[in-house]
CSV table of C-alpha atoms in Angstrom, one decimal:
chain,number,residue,atom,x,y,z
N,1,MET,CA,-18.8,11.3,11.3
N,2,ASP,CA,-17.6,12.4,7.9
N,3,CYS,CA,-19.8,12.5,4.8
N,4,GLY,CA,-18.7,11.2,1.4
N,5,GLY,CA,-17.0,13.8,-0.8
N,6,ASP,CA,-19.8,13.9,-3.4
N,7,ASP,CA,-22.7,13.7,-1.0
N,8,LEU,CA,-24.0,17.3,-1.1
N,9,ILE,CA,-27.1,16.5,0.9
N,10,CYS,CA,-25.2,15.0,3.7
N,11,GLN,CA,-22.8,17.9,3.8
N,12,GLY,CA,-25.6,20.4,3.8
N,13,MET,CA,-27.4,18.7,6.6
N,14,THR,CA,-24.2,18.4,8.6
N,15,TRP,CA,-23.6,22.2,8.2
N,16,LEU,CA,-27.2,22.9,9.3
N,17,GLU,CA,-26.9,20.5,12.3
N,18,HIS,CA,-23.8,22.4,13.6
N,19,ASN,CA,-25.3,25.9,13.0
N,20,GLU,CA,-28.2,26.3,15.4
N,21,PHE,CA,-28.6,29.9,14.6
N,22,VAL,CA,-29.2,29.2,10.9
N,23,ALA,CA,-31.7,26.5,11.9
N,24,SER,CA,-33.7,28.8,14.1
N,25,THR,CA,-33.6,31.6,11.4
N,26,MET,CA,-34.9,29.2,8.9
N,27,ALA,CA,-37.7,28.2,11.2
N,28,GLU,CA,-38.6,31.9,11.8
N,29,LEU,CA,-38.5,32.6,8.1
N,30,VAL,CA,-40.9,29.7,7.3
N,31,SER,CA,-43.3,30.9,10.0
N,32,ARG,CA,-43.3,34.4,8.6
N,33,LEU,CA,-43.9,33.3,5.1
N,34,GLY,CA,-46.9,31.4,6.2
N,35,SER,CA,-48.3,33.9,8.7
N,36,GLN,CA,-50.4,35.6,6.0
N,37,ALA,CA,-51.6,32.3,4.6
N,38,SER,CA,-54.8,30.7,5.6
N,39,GLY,CA,-56.2,27.1,5.7
N,40,ILE,CA,-53.8,24.2,5.8
N,41,ILE,CA,-50.7,26.2,4.9
N,42,GLY,CA,-51.4,28.7,7.7
N,43,ALA,CA,-51.9,26.0,10.2
N,44,ILE,CA,-48.6,24.4,9.2
N,45,ALA,CA,-46.8,27.7,9.6
N,46,ILE,CA,-48.2,28.2,13.1
N,47,PHE,CA,-47.3,24.7,14.0
N,48,ILE,CA,-43.7,25.2,12.9
N,49,GLU,CA,-43.5,28.6,14.7
N,50,HIS,CA,-44.4,27.0,18.0
N,51,ASN,CA,-42.5,23.7,17.6
N,52,ALA,CA,-39.5,24.8,15.6
N,53,GLN,CA,-36.9,23.7,18.2
N,54,ALA,CA,-38.4,20.2,18.6
N,55,ILE,CA,-38.8,19.8,14.8
N,56,PHE,CA,-35.2,20.6,14.1
N,57,GLY,CA,-34.0,18.6,17.1
N,58,ALA,CA,-35.9,15.5,15.8
N,59,ALA,CA,-34.6,16.1,12.3
N,60,GLY,CA,-31.1,16.4,13.6
N,61,LEU,CA,-31.4,13.1,15.6
N,62,THR,CA,-32.9,11.3,12.6
N,63,PHE,CA,-30.1,12.6,10.3
N,64,GLY,CA,-27.5,11.6,12.8
N,65,ILE,CA,-28.8,8.0,13.0
N,66,TRP,CA,-29.0,7.9,9.2
N,67,ARG,CA,-25.5,9.3,8.7
N,68,TRP,CA,-24.0,6.8,11.2
N,69,TRP,CA,-25.7,3.9,9.4
N,70,ARG,CA,-24.7,5.2,5.9
N,71,TYR,CA,-21.1,6.1,6.5
N,72,ARG,CA,-19.9,3.9,9.3
N,73,GLU,CA,-18.3,1.2,7.1
N,74,GLN,CA,-17.7,3.4,4.1
N,75,ILE,CA,-15.5,5.9,6.0
N,76,LEU,CA,-13.8,3.0,7.8
N,77,HIS,CA,-12.7,1.4,4.6
N,78,LYS,CA,-11.8,4.8,3.1
N,79,ARG,CA,-9.5,5.6,6.0
N,80,LEU,CA,-8.0,2.1,5.9
N,81,ALA,CA,-7.2,2.6,2.1
N,82,GLU,CA,-5.6,6.0,2.9
N,83,TYR,CA,-3.6,4.5,5.7
N,84,LEU,CA,-2.3,1.6,3.5
N,85,ARG,CA,-1.4,4.1,0.7
N,86,ASP,CA,0.6,6.3,3.2
N,87,SER,CA,2.2,3.3,4.9
N,88,ASP,CA,3.3,1.8,1.6
N,89,ALA,CA,4.7,5.1,0.4
N,90,ARG,CA,6.8,5.4,3.7
N,91,LEU,CA,7.9,1.9,3.4
N,92,LYS,CA,9.1,2.4,-0.2
N,93,ASP,CA,10.9,5.6,0.7
N,94,GLY,CA,12.5,4.0,3.8
N,95,GLN,CA,13.7,1.0,1.7
N,96,GLN,CA,15.4,3.3,-0.7
N,97,TYR,CA,17.0,5.3,2.1
N,98,VAL,CA,18.4,2.1,3.7
N,99,LEU,CA,19.8,0.9,0.3
N,100,ASN,CA,21.4,4.3,-0.3
N,101,ALA,CA,23.0,4.2,3.2
N,102,LEU,CA,24.3,0.7,2.6
N,103,GLU,CA,25.7,1.6,-0.8
N,104,ARG,CA,27.2,5.0,0.2
N,105,PRO,CA,27.6,5.0,4.0
N,106,SER,CA,28.3,8.4,5.5
N,107,PRO,CA,27.8,9.7,9.1
N,108,GLY,CA,26.6,13.0,7.7
N,109,GLN,CA,24.0,11.6,5.4
N,110,SER,CA,20.5,13.0,6.2
N,111,PHE,CA,17.1,11.4,5.9
N,112,SER,CA,13.6,12.7,5.6
N,113,LEU,CA,11.8,11.7,8.7
N,114,PRO,CA,9.7,10.0,9.7
N,115,LEU,CA,11.2,7.1,7.8
N,116,PHE,CA,9.1,4.5,9.5
N,117,ALA,CA,6.2,4.8,12.0
N,118,SER,CA,8.1,2.8,14.5
N,119,GLU,CA,11.1,4.1,16.5
N,120,GLN,CA,12.5,0.6,16.7
N,121,LEU,CA,12.5,0.2,12.9
N,122,ARG,CA,14.2,3.6,12.4
N,123,SER,CA,17.2,2.4,14.6
N,124,VAL,CA,17.9,-0.2,11.9
N,125,LEU,CA,19.6,2.7,10.1
N,126,ARG,CA,22.4,3.0,12.6
N,127,GLU,CA,25.7,3.0,10.9
N,128,ARG,CA,29.1,2.8,12.7
N,129,ASN,CA,29.2,5.5,15.4
N,130,TRP,CA,25.9,7.2,14.5
N,131,ASP,CA,24.1,6.0,17.6
N,132,LYS,CA,25.8,7.7,20.5
N,133,SER,CA,24.1,5.6,23.2
N,134,ALA,CA,26.8,4.0,25.5
N,135,THR,CA,24.8,0.8,25.5
N,136,ALA,CA,24.3,0.6,21.8
N,137,VAL,CA,25.2,-2.7,20.2
N,138,GLN,CA,27.0,-3.1,16.9
N,139,VAL,CA,24.8,-1.9,14.1
N,140,ALA,CA,24.9,-5.1,12.1
N,141,SER,CA,23.8,-7.1,15.1
N,142,SER,CA,21.2,-4.6,16.1
N,143,ALA,CA,19.8,-4.3,12.6
N,144,GLU,CA,19.7,-8.1,12.1
N,145,TRP,CA,17.9,-8.7,15.4
N,146,GLN,CA,15.3,-6.0,14.8
N,147,LEU,CA,14.8,-7.0,11.2
N,148,GLY,CA,14.2,-10.6,12.4
N,149,GLN,CA,11.6,-9.3,14.9
N,150,ALA,CA,10.0,-7.2,12.1
N,151,LEU,CA,9.9,-10.2,9.8
N,152,ASP,CA,8.2,-12.4,12.5
N,153,ILE,CA,5.6,-9.7,13.1
N,154,VAL,CA,4.9,-9.2,9.3
N,155,LYS,CA,4.8,-13.0,8.9
N,156,ARG,CA,2.1,-13.3,11.5
N,157,GLN,CA,0.2,-10.4,10.1
N,158,LEU,CA,0.4,-12.0,6.6
N,159,LYS,CA,-1.0,-15.2,8.0
N,160,THR,CA,-3.8,-13.4,9.7
N,161,ALA,CA,-4.5,-11.5,6.4
N,162,ASP,CA,-4.4,-14.7,4.4
N,163,ASP,CA,-6.8,-16.3,6.9
N,164,ASN,CA,-9.1,-13.4,6.5
N,165,ILE,CA,-9.1,-13.5,2.7
N,166,THR,CA,-9.7,-17.3,2.9
N,167,SER,CA,-12.7,-16.7,5.2
N,168,LEU,CA,-14.1,-13.9,2.9
N,169,ARG,CA,-13.8,-16.2,-0.1
N,170,GLN,CA,-15.5,-19.0,1.7
N,171,GLN,CA,-18.4,-16.6,2.6
N,172,TYR,CA,-18.5,-15.4,-1.0
N,173,ALA,CA,-18.6,-19.0,-2.4
N,174,THR,CA,-21.2,-20.0,0.2
N,175,ALA,CA,-23.4,-17.0,-0.8
N,176,HIS,CA,-23.3,-18.1,-4.5
N,177,ILE,CA,-24.1,-21.7,-3.6
N,178,LEU,CA,-27.1,-20.7,-1.5
N,179,ARG,CA,-28.4,-18.4,-4.2
N,180,GLY,CA,-28.1,-21.2,-6.6
N,181,ALA,CA,-29.9,-23.6,-4.3
N,182,ILE,CA,-32.7,-21.1,-3.9
N,183,ALA,CA,-33.1,-20.6,-7.6
N,184,SER,CA,-33.1,-24.4,-8.2
N,185,SER,CA,-35.8,-24.7,-5.5
N,186,MET,CA,-37.9,-22.0,-7.2
N,187,ALA,CA,-37.7,-23.8,-10.5
N,188,LYS,CA,-39.3,-26.9,-8.9
N,189,ARG,CA,-42.2,-24.9,-7.5
N,190,ASN,CA,-42.9,-22.8,-10.6
N,191,PRO,CA,-42.7,-24.6,-13.9
N,192,ALA,CA,-43.3,-21.3,-15.8
N,193,VAL,CA,-39.8,-20.0,-14.7
N,194,ALA,CA,-38.1,-23.4,-14.4
N,195,LEU,CA,-35.7,-22.9,-17.3
N,196,GLN,CA,-34.8,-19.4,-16.2
N,197,LYS,CA,-34.2,-20.4,-12.6
N,198,ASN,CA,-32.3,-23.5,-13.4
N,199,ASN,CA,-30.0,-21.6,-15.7
N,200,ALA,CA,-29.5,-19.0,-13.0
N,201,ALA,CA,-28.7,-21.7,-10.5
N,202,LEU,CA,-26.1,-23.2,-12.8
N,203,THR,CA,-24.5,-19.8,-13.2
N,204,GLU,CA,-24.3,-19.4,-9.4
N,205,PHE,CA,-22.7,-22.8,-8.9
N,206,ARG,CA,-20.1,-22.1,-11.6
N,207,THR,CA,-19.3,-18.7,-10.2
N,208,ALA,CA,-18.6,-20.4,-6.8
N,209,LEU,CA,-16.2,-22.8,-8.6
N,210,GLN,CA,-14.3,-19.9,-10.1
N,211,ILE,CA,-13.5,-18.3,-6.7
N,212,PRO,CA,-9.8,-18.8,-5.9
N,213,GLY,CA,-9.3,-21.8,-3.7
N,214,HIS,CA,-12.8,-23.2,-4.5
N,215,GLU,CA,-12.1,-24.8,-7.9
N,216,GLY,CA,-12.5,-28.2,-6.2
N,217,ASP,CA,-15.5,-27.3,-4.0
N,218,LEU,CA,-17.3,-30.6,-3.7
N,219,THR,CA,-20.7,-29.1,-2.9
N,220,ALA,CA,-20.6,-26.6,-5.8
N,221,LYS,CA,-19.3,-29.3,-8.2
N,222,GLU,CA,-22.1,-31.7,-7.4
N,223,LEU,CA,-24.7,-29.1,-7.6
N,224,GLU,CA,-23.3,-28.0,-11.0
N,225,ALA,CA,-23.6,-31.5,-12.2
N,226,HIS,CA,-27.2,-31.9,-11.0
N,227,GLN,CA,-28.1,-28.6,-12.7
N,228,LEU,CA,-26.6,-29.7,-16.0
N,229,ARG,CA,-28.6,-32.9,-15.8
N,230,LYS,CA,-31.8,-31.0,-15.0
N,231,LEU,CA,-31.3,-28.8,-18.0
N,232,GLY,CA,-30.7,-31.7,-20.4
N,233,HIS,CA,-27.0,-31.0,-21.0
N,234,LEU,CA,-26.3,-34.7,-20.4
N,235,ALA,CA,-22.9,-34.8,-22.0
N,236,ASP,CA,-21.7,-31.9,-19.9
N,237,ALA,CA,-23.3,-33.5,-16.8
N,238,LEU,CA,-21.6,-36.8,-17.5
N,239,GLN,CA,-18.2,-35.0,-17.5
N,240,ALA,CA,-19.1,-33.1,-14.3
N,241,TYR,CA,-20.0,-36.3,-12.5
N,242,ARG,CA,-16.8,-37.9,-13.5
N,243,ALA,CA,-14.9,-34.9,-12.2
N,244,LEU,CA,-16.9,-35.1,-9.0
N,245,GLU,CA,-15.8,-38.7,-8.6
N,246,LYS,CA,-12.2,-37.8,-8.9
N,247,LEU,CA,-12.5,-34.9,-6.4
N,248,ALA,CA,-14.4,-37.2,-4.0
N,249,SER,CA,-11.4,-39.6,-3.9
N,250,THR,CA,-9.4,-36.9,-2.1
N,251,VAL,CA,-11.9,-36.6,0.8
N,252,ASP,CA,-10.5,-37.7,4.1
N,253,ASP,CA,-13.7,-38.9,5.7
N,254,GLN,CA,-14.4,-42.4,4.4
N,255,ARG,CA,-18.2,-42.3,4.7
N,256,THR,CA,-18.4,-38.9,2.9
N,257,GLN,CA,-16.0,-40.2,0.2
N,258,VAL,CA,-17.9,-43.4,-0.4
N,259,LEU,CA,-21.3,-41.7,-0.6
N,260,LEU,CA,-20.0,-39.1,-3.0
N,261,ILE,CA,-18.4,-41.6,-5.3
N,262,ALA,CA,-21.4,-43.9,-5.3
N,263,ARG,CA,-23.7,-41.0,-6.0
N,264,SER,CA,-21.6,-39.8,-8.9
N,265,LYS,CA,-21.5,-43.4,-10.4
N,266,ARG,CA,-25.3,-43.6,-10.0
N,267,TYR,CA,-25.9,-40.5,-12.0
N,268,GLN,CA,-23.3,-41.5,-14.6
N,269,ALA,CA,-25.3,-44.7,-15.1
N,270,GLU,CA,-28.5,-42.8,-15.5
N,271,ILE,CA,-27.0,-40.6,-18.1
N,272,LEU,CA,-25.4,-43.4,-20.1
N,273,GLN,CA,-28.7,-45.3,-20.0
N,274,ALA,CA,-30.5,-42.1,-21.2
N,275,PHE,CA,-28.1,-42.0,-24.2
N,276,ARG,CA,-29.7,-45.3,-25.2
N,277,ALA,CA,-33.2,-44.0,-25.0
N,278,GLN,CA,-35.6,-43.7,-28.0
N,279,THR,CA,-38.9,-42.0,-28.1
N,280,ASP,CA,-41.6,-43.3,-30.6
N,281,ALA,CA,-44.3,-41.3,-32.3
N,282,ASP,CA,-46.6,-41.7,-29.3
N,283,GLY,CA,-44.1,-40.3,-26.9
N,284,LYS,CA,-43.2,-43.6,-25.3
N,285,VAL,CA,-39.6,-44.0,-24.2
N,286,THR,CA,-37.8,-47.3,-25.0
N,287,PHE,CA,-34.2,-48.2,-24.2
N,288,ARG,CA,-31.4,-50.3,-25.5
N,289,GLY,CA,-29.1,-52.0,-23.1
N,290,ASN,CA,-26.0,-50.4,-21.7
N,291,LEU,CA,-23.5,-52.6,-20.0
N,292,THR,CA,-21.4,-49.7,-18.8
N,293,ALA,CA,-24.3,-48.4,-16.9
N,294,TYR,CA,-24.7,-51.8,-15.4
N,295,ASP,CA,-21.1,-51.9,-14.3
N,296,LEU,CA,-21.5,-48.5,-12.7
N,297,ILE,CA,-24.5,-49.3,-10.5
N,298,SER,CA,-25.3,-52.9,-10.0
N,299,VAL,CA,-24.5,-54.5,-6.7
N,300,ASN,CA,-23.1,-57.5,-8.6
N,301,ARG,CA,-20.3,-55.5,-10.1
N,302,SER,CA,-17.2,-54.8,-8.0
N,303,GLY,CA,-16.6,-51.1,-7.4
N,304,SER,CA,-20.1,-50.1,-8.5
N,305,ALA,CA,-22.3,-47.6,-6.6
N,306,LEU,CA,-24.2,-50.2,-4.7
N,307,ASP,CA,-21.2,-52.3,-4.1
N,308,LEU,CA,-19.4,-49.4,-2.5
N,309,ARG,CA,-22.3,-48.5,-0.3
N,310,ARG,CA,-22.6,-52.0,1.2
N,311,GLN,CA,-19.7,-51.2,3.6
N,312,LEU,CA,-21.7,-48.3,5.1
N,313,ALA,CA,-24.9,-50.2,5.8
N,314,PRO,CA,-27.3,-49.9,7.6
N,315,PHE,CA,-28.7,-46.6,6.3
N,316,GLN,CA,-31.2,-44.2,7.9
N,317,GLY,CA,-33.3,-41.3,6.7
N,318,TRP,CA,-32.4,-39.7,3.4
N,319,ASP,CA,-29.4,-42.0,3.0
N,320,LEU,CA,-31.8,-45.0,3.1
N,321,CYS,CA,-34.1,-43.2,0.6
N,322,GLU,CA,-31.1,-42.7,-1.7
N,323,HIS,CA,-30.3,-46.4,-1.4
N,324,GLY,CA,-33.8,-47.3,-2.5
N,325,ASP,CA,-33.5,-44.9,-5.5
N,326,MET,CA,-30.2,-46.5,-6.6
N,327,ASN,CA,-31.6,-50.0,-6.5
N,328,TYR,CA,-34.6,-48.8,-8.6
N,329,VAL,CA,-32.2,-47.4,-11.2
N,330,ALA,CA,-30.2,-50.6,-11.1
N,331,ALA,CA,-33.4,-52.6,-11.6
N,332,LEU,CA,-34.2,-50.6,-14.7
N,333,VAL,CA,-30.8,-51.1,-16.2
N,334,CYS,CA,-31.1,-54.9,-15.5
N,335,ASN,CA,-34.6,-55.0,-17.0
N,336,ILE,CA,-33.3,-53.5,-20.3
N,337,LEU,CA,-30.5,-56.0,-20.4
N,338,GLY,CA,-32.8,-58.9,-19.7
N,339,PHE,CA,-31.2,-59.7,-16.3
N,340,GLY,CA,-34.5,-60.7,-14.7
N,341,GLY,CA,-33.2,-62.4,-11.6
N,342,ILE,CA,-30.9,-59.4,-10.7
N,343,GLU,CA,-33.7,-57.0,-11.5
N,344,ALA,CA,-35.9,-58.7,-9.0
N,345,ASN,CA,-33.3,-58.5,-6.3
N,346,HIS,CA,-32.8,-54.8,-6.9
N,347,LEU,CA,-36.6,-54.1,-6.8
N,348,ARG,CA,-36.8,-56.1,-3.5
N,349,GLU,CA,-33.9,-54.0,-2.0
N,350,ALA,CA,-35.6,-50.8,-3.2
N,351,GLU,CA,-38.9,-51.9,-1.6
N,352,THR,CA,-37.1,-52.8,1.7
N,353,SER,CA,-35.4,-49.4,1.8
N,354,TYR,CA,-38.7,-47.4,1.2
N,355,GLY,CA,-40.6,-49.5,3.6
N,356,GLY,CA,-37.9,-49.1,6.2
N,357,ILE,CA,-38.3,-45.3,6.0
N,358,LEU,CA,-42.0,-45.6,6.6
N,359,ALA,CA,-41.4,-47.8,9.6
N,360,GLU,CA,-38.6,-45.6,10.9
N,361,VAL,CA,-40.4,-42.2,10.5
N,362,PRO,CA,-43.7,-42.1,12.4
N,363,ARG,CA,-46.7,-40.5,10.6
N,364,ARG,CA,-47.1,-37.9,13.3
N,365,ARG,CA,-43.9,-36.6,14.8
N,366,LEU,CA,-43.7,-33.7,17.3
N,367,SER,CA,-40.2,-32.4,16.5
N,368,LEU,CA,-38.3,-29.6,14.8
N,369,ASP,CA,-37.9,-31.7,11.6
N,370,ARG,CA,-41.5,-32.5,11.2
N,371,GLN,CA,-41.7,-31.0,7.7
N,372,SER,CA,-38.6,-32.9,6.6
N,373,SER,CA,-40.1,-36.1,8.0
N,374,ARG,CA,-43.4,-35.5,6.2
N,375,ARG,CA,-41.4,-35.0,2.9
N,376,LEU,CA,-39.4,-38.1,3.6
N,377,ARG,CA,-42.5,-40.2,4.0
N,378,GLN,CA,-44.0,-38.8,0.8
N,379,VAL,CA,-40.9,-39.7,-1.2
N,380,ALA,CA,-40.8,-43.2,0.3
N,381,ASN,CA,-44.5,-43.7,-0.7
N,382,GLU,CA,-43.8,-42.5,-4.2
N,383,GLY,CA,-40.8,-45.0,-4.4
N,384,LEU,CA,-43.0,-47.9,-3.3
N,385,ARG,CA,-45.5,-47.0,-6.1
N,386,ARG,CA,-42.7,-47.0,-8.6
N,387,VAL,CA,-41.5,-50.3,-7.4
N,388,GLU,CA,-45.0,-51.8,-7.7
N,389,ALA,CA,-45.4,-50.4,-11.3
N,390,ALA,CA,-41.9,-51.8,-12.2
N,391,ARG,CA,-42.9,-55.3,-11.2
N,392,ASP,CA,-45.7,-54.9,-13.8
N,393,GLY,CA,-43.1,-53.9,-16.4
N,394,THR,CA,-43.6,-50.1,-16.2
N,395,TYR,CA,-40.7,-47.9,-15.2
N,396,ASP,CA,-41.0,-44.2,-14.6
N,397,ALA,CA,-38.7,-42.7,-17.2
N,398,ASP,CA,-39.5,-39.1,-16.3
N,399,TRP,CA,-38.3,-39.7,-12.7
N,400,LEU,CA,-35.2,-41.4,-13.9
N,401,THR,CA,-33.9,-38.4,-15.9
N,402,PRO,CA,-36.3,-35.4,-16.2
N,403,PRO,CA,-35.4,-34.4,-19.8
N,404,LEU,CA,-35.4,-38.0,-21.0
N,405,LYS,CA,-38.4,-37.5,-23.3
N,406,LYS,CA,-36.4,-34.9,-25.2
N,407,THR,CA,-33.4,-37.3,-25.6
N,408,LYS,CA,-33.1,-38.7,-29.1
């Protein structure tokens, strides 16, 4: 296996590996240099003298494994690049030869071979009586047929190459999305680095959206909107959720489409309500009413988040939890507007949703999703406590929008 052109260590070890005489001479030299020494150095020299062959054999094997690991893909890509350069050069030369032959046909015209790597493609250059085969067809017919075959082959190869590029871009986007999700998760667990990690997550999601073909990636767009909201960039987050709503309308699967649109409307309502928040000197958050937020989320409004979700009921698991959360937000919006009766209905729906989770998910569950079930029960219990406090007139503003206390 070849070394890189600038890797002197690899080249030196390769030379040593293929010159056993030099290796044995070096071992003998080391033993002689240490023969007069005493103590640890002398012991090492004696050990080398008696085990030189085994030592250099083990070193050669180790180096061989390392070299295979280091250069297996590097050399492959290097040779591929060289092949493409040579192939493109031959193709350009061949194209020029063909054009010259068509413009100035002559039986005595000579070409520099090989023109193409394929014998079949070279025969495209037949002109008049140049091909002496008794079974040769007319040059025009032969060339047209062979060029048609070549075009079909190249077309299939281009399709394969395009599919490969699409797959690589999908992997690239997925890697950025996962890195962003990990950074966002780390921000939750460690408040000391929350700002740094949330910004890093936002960068990852935006990078994924910049990859060709992924400008409309629903997952990356939704996560970008969530990160903007977490960081307190509410105006930008509002625009991102509106863009997500438009993108979601193009999804073929009806359930996925409805859930995405409803979720984007829910967070738009939260942000619009946050714009109407005021914080007094004691840090208490108060709100002014927002009818637009009410139109976006309340079940009483056609096309709202909760109105859209009704067609998908009943819900289970995290979808049921999200349904409870939306009803809680709707209850807050109604409370601010003074719609007491509608507020009570939303709180009742939220309580039913959270209670349904606790009834659906056993306390002890021997399954692979045990941790997820435990977390789901925890979130449901927190939701029930929020509903109970809301009935006493206290809504959890920090849960509603994390940076709400900083909103003026």
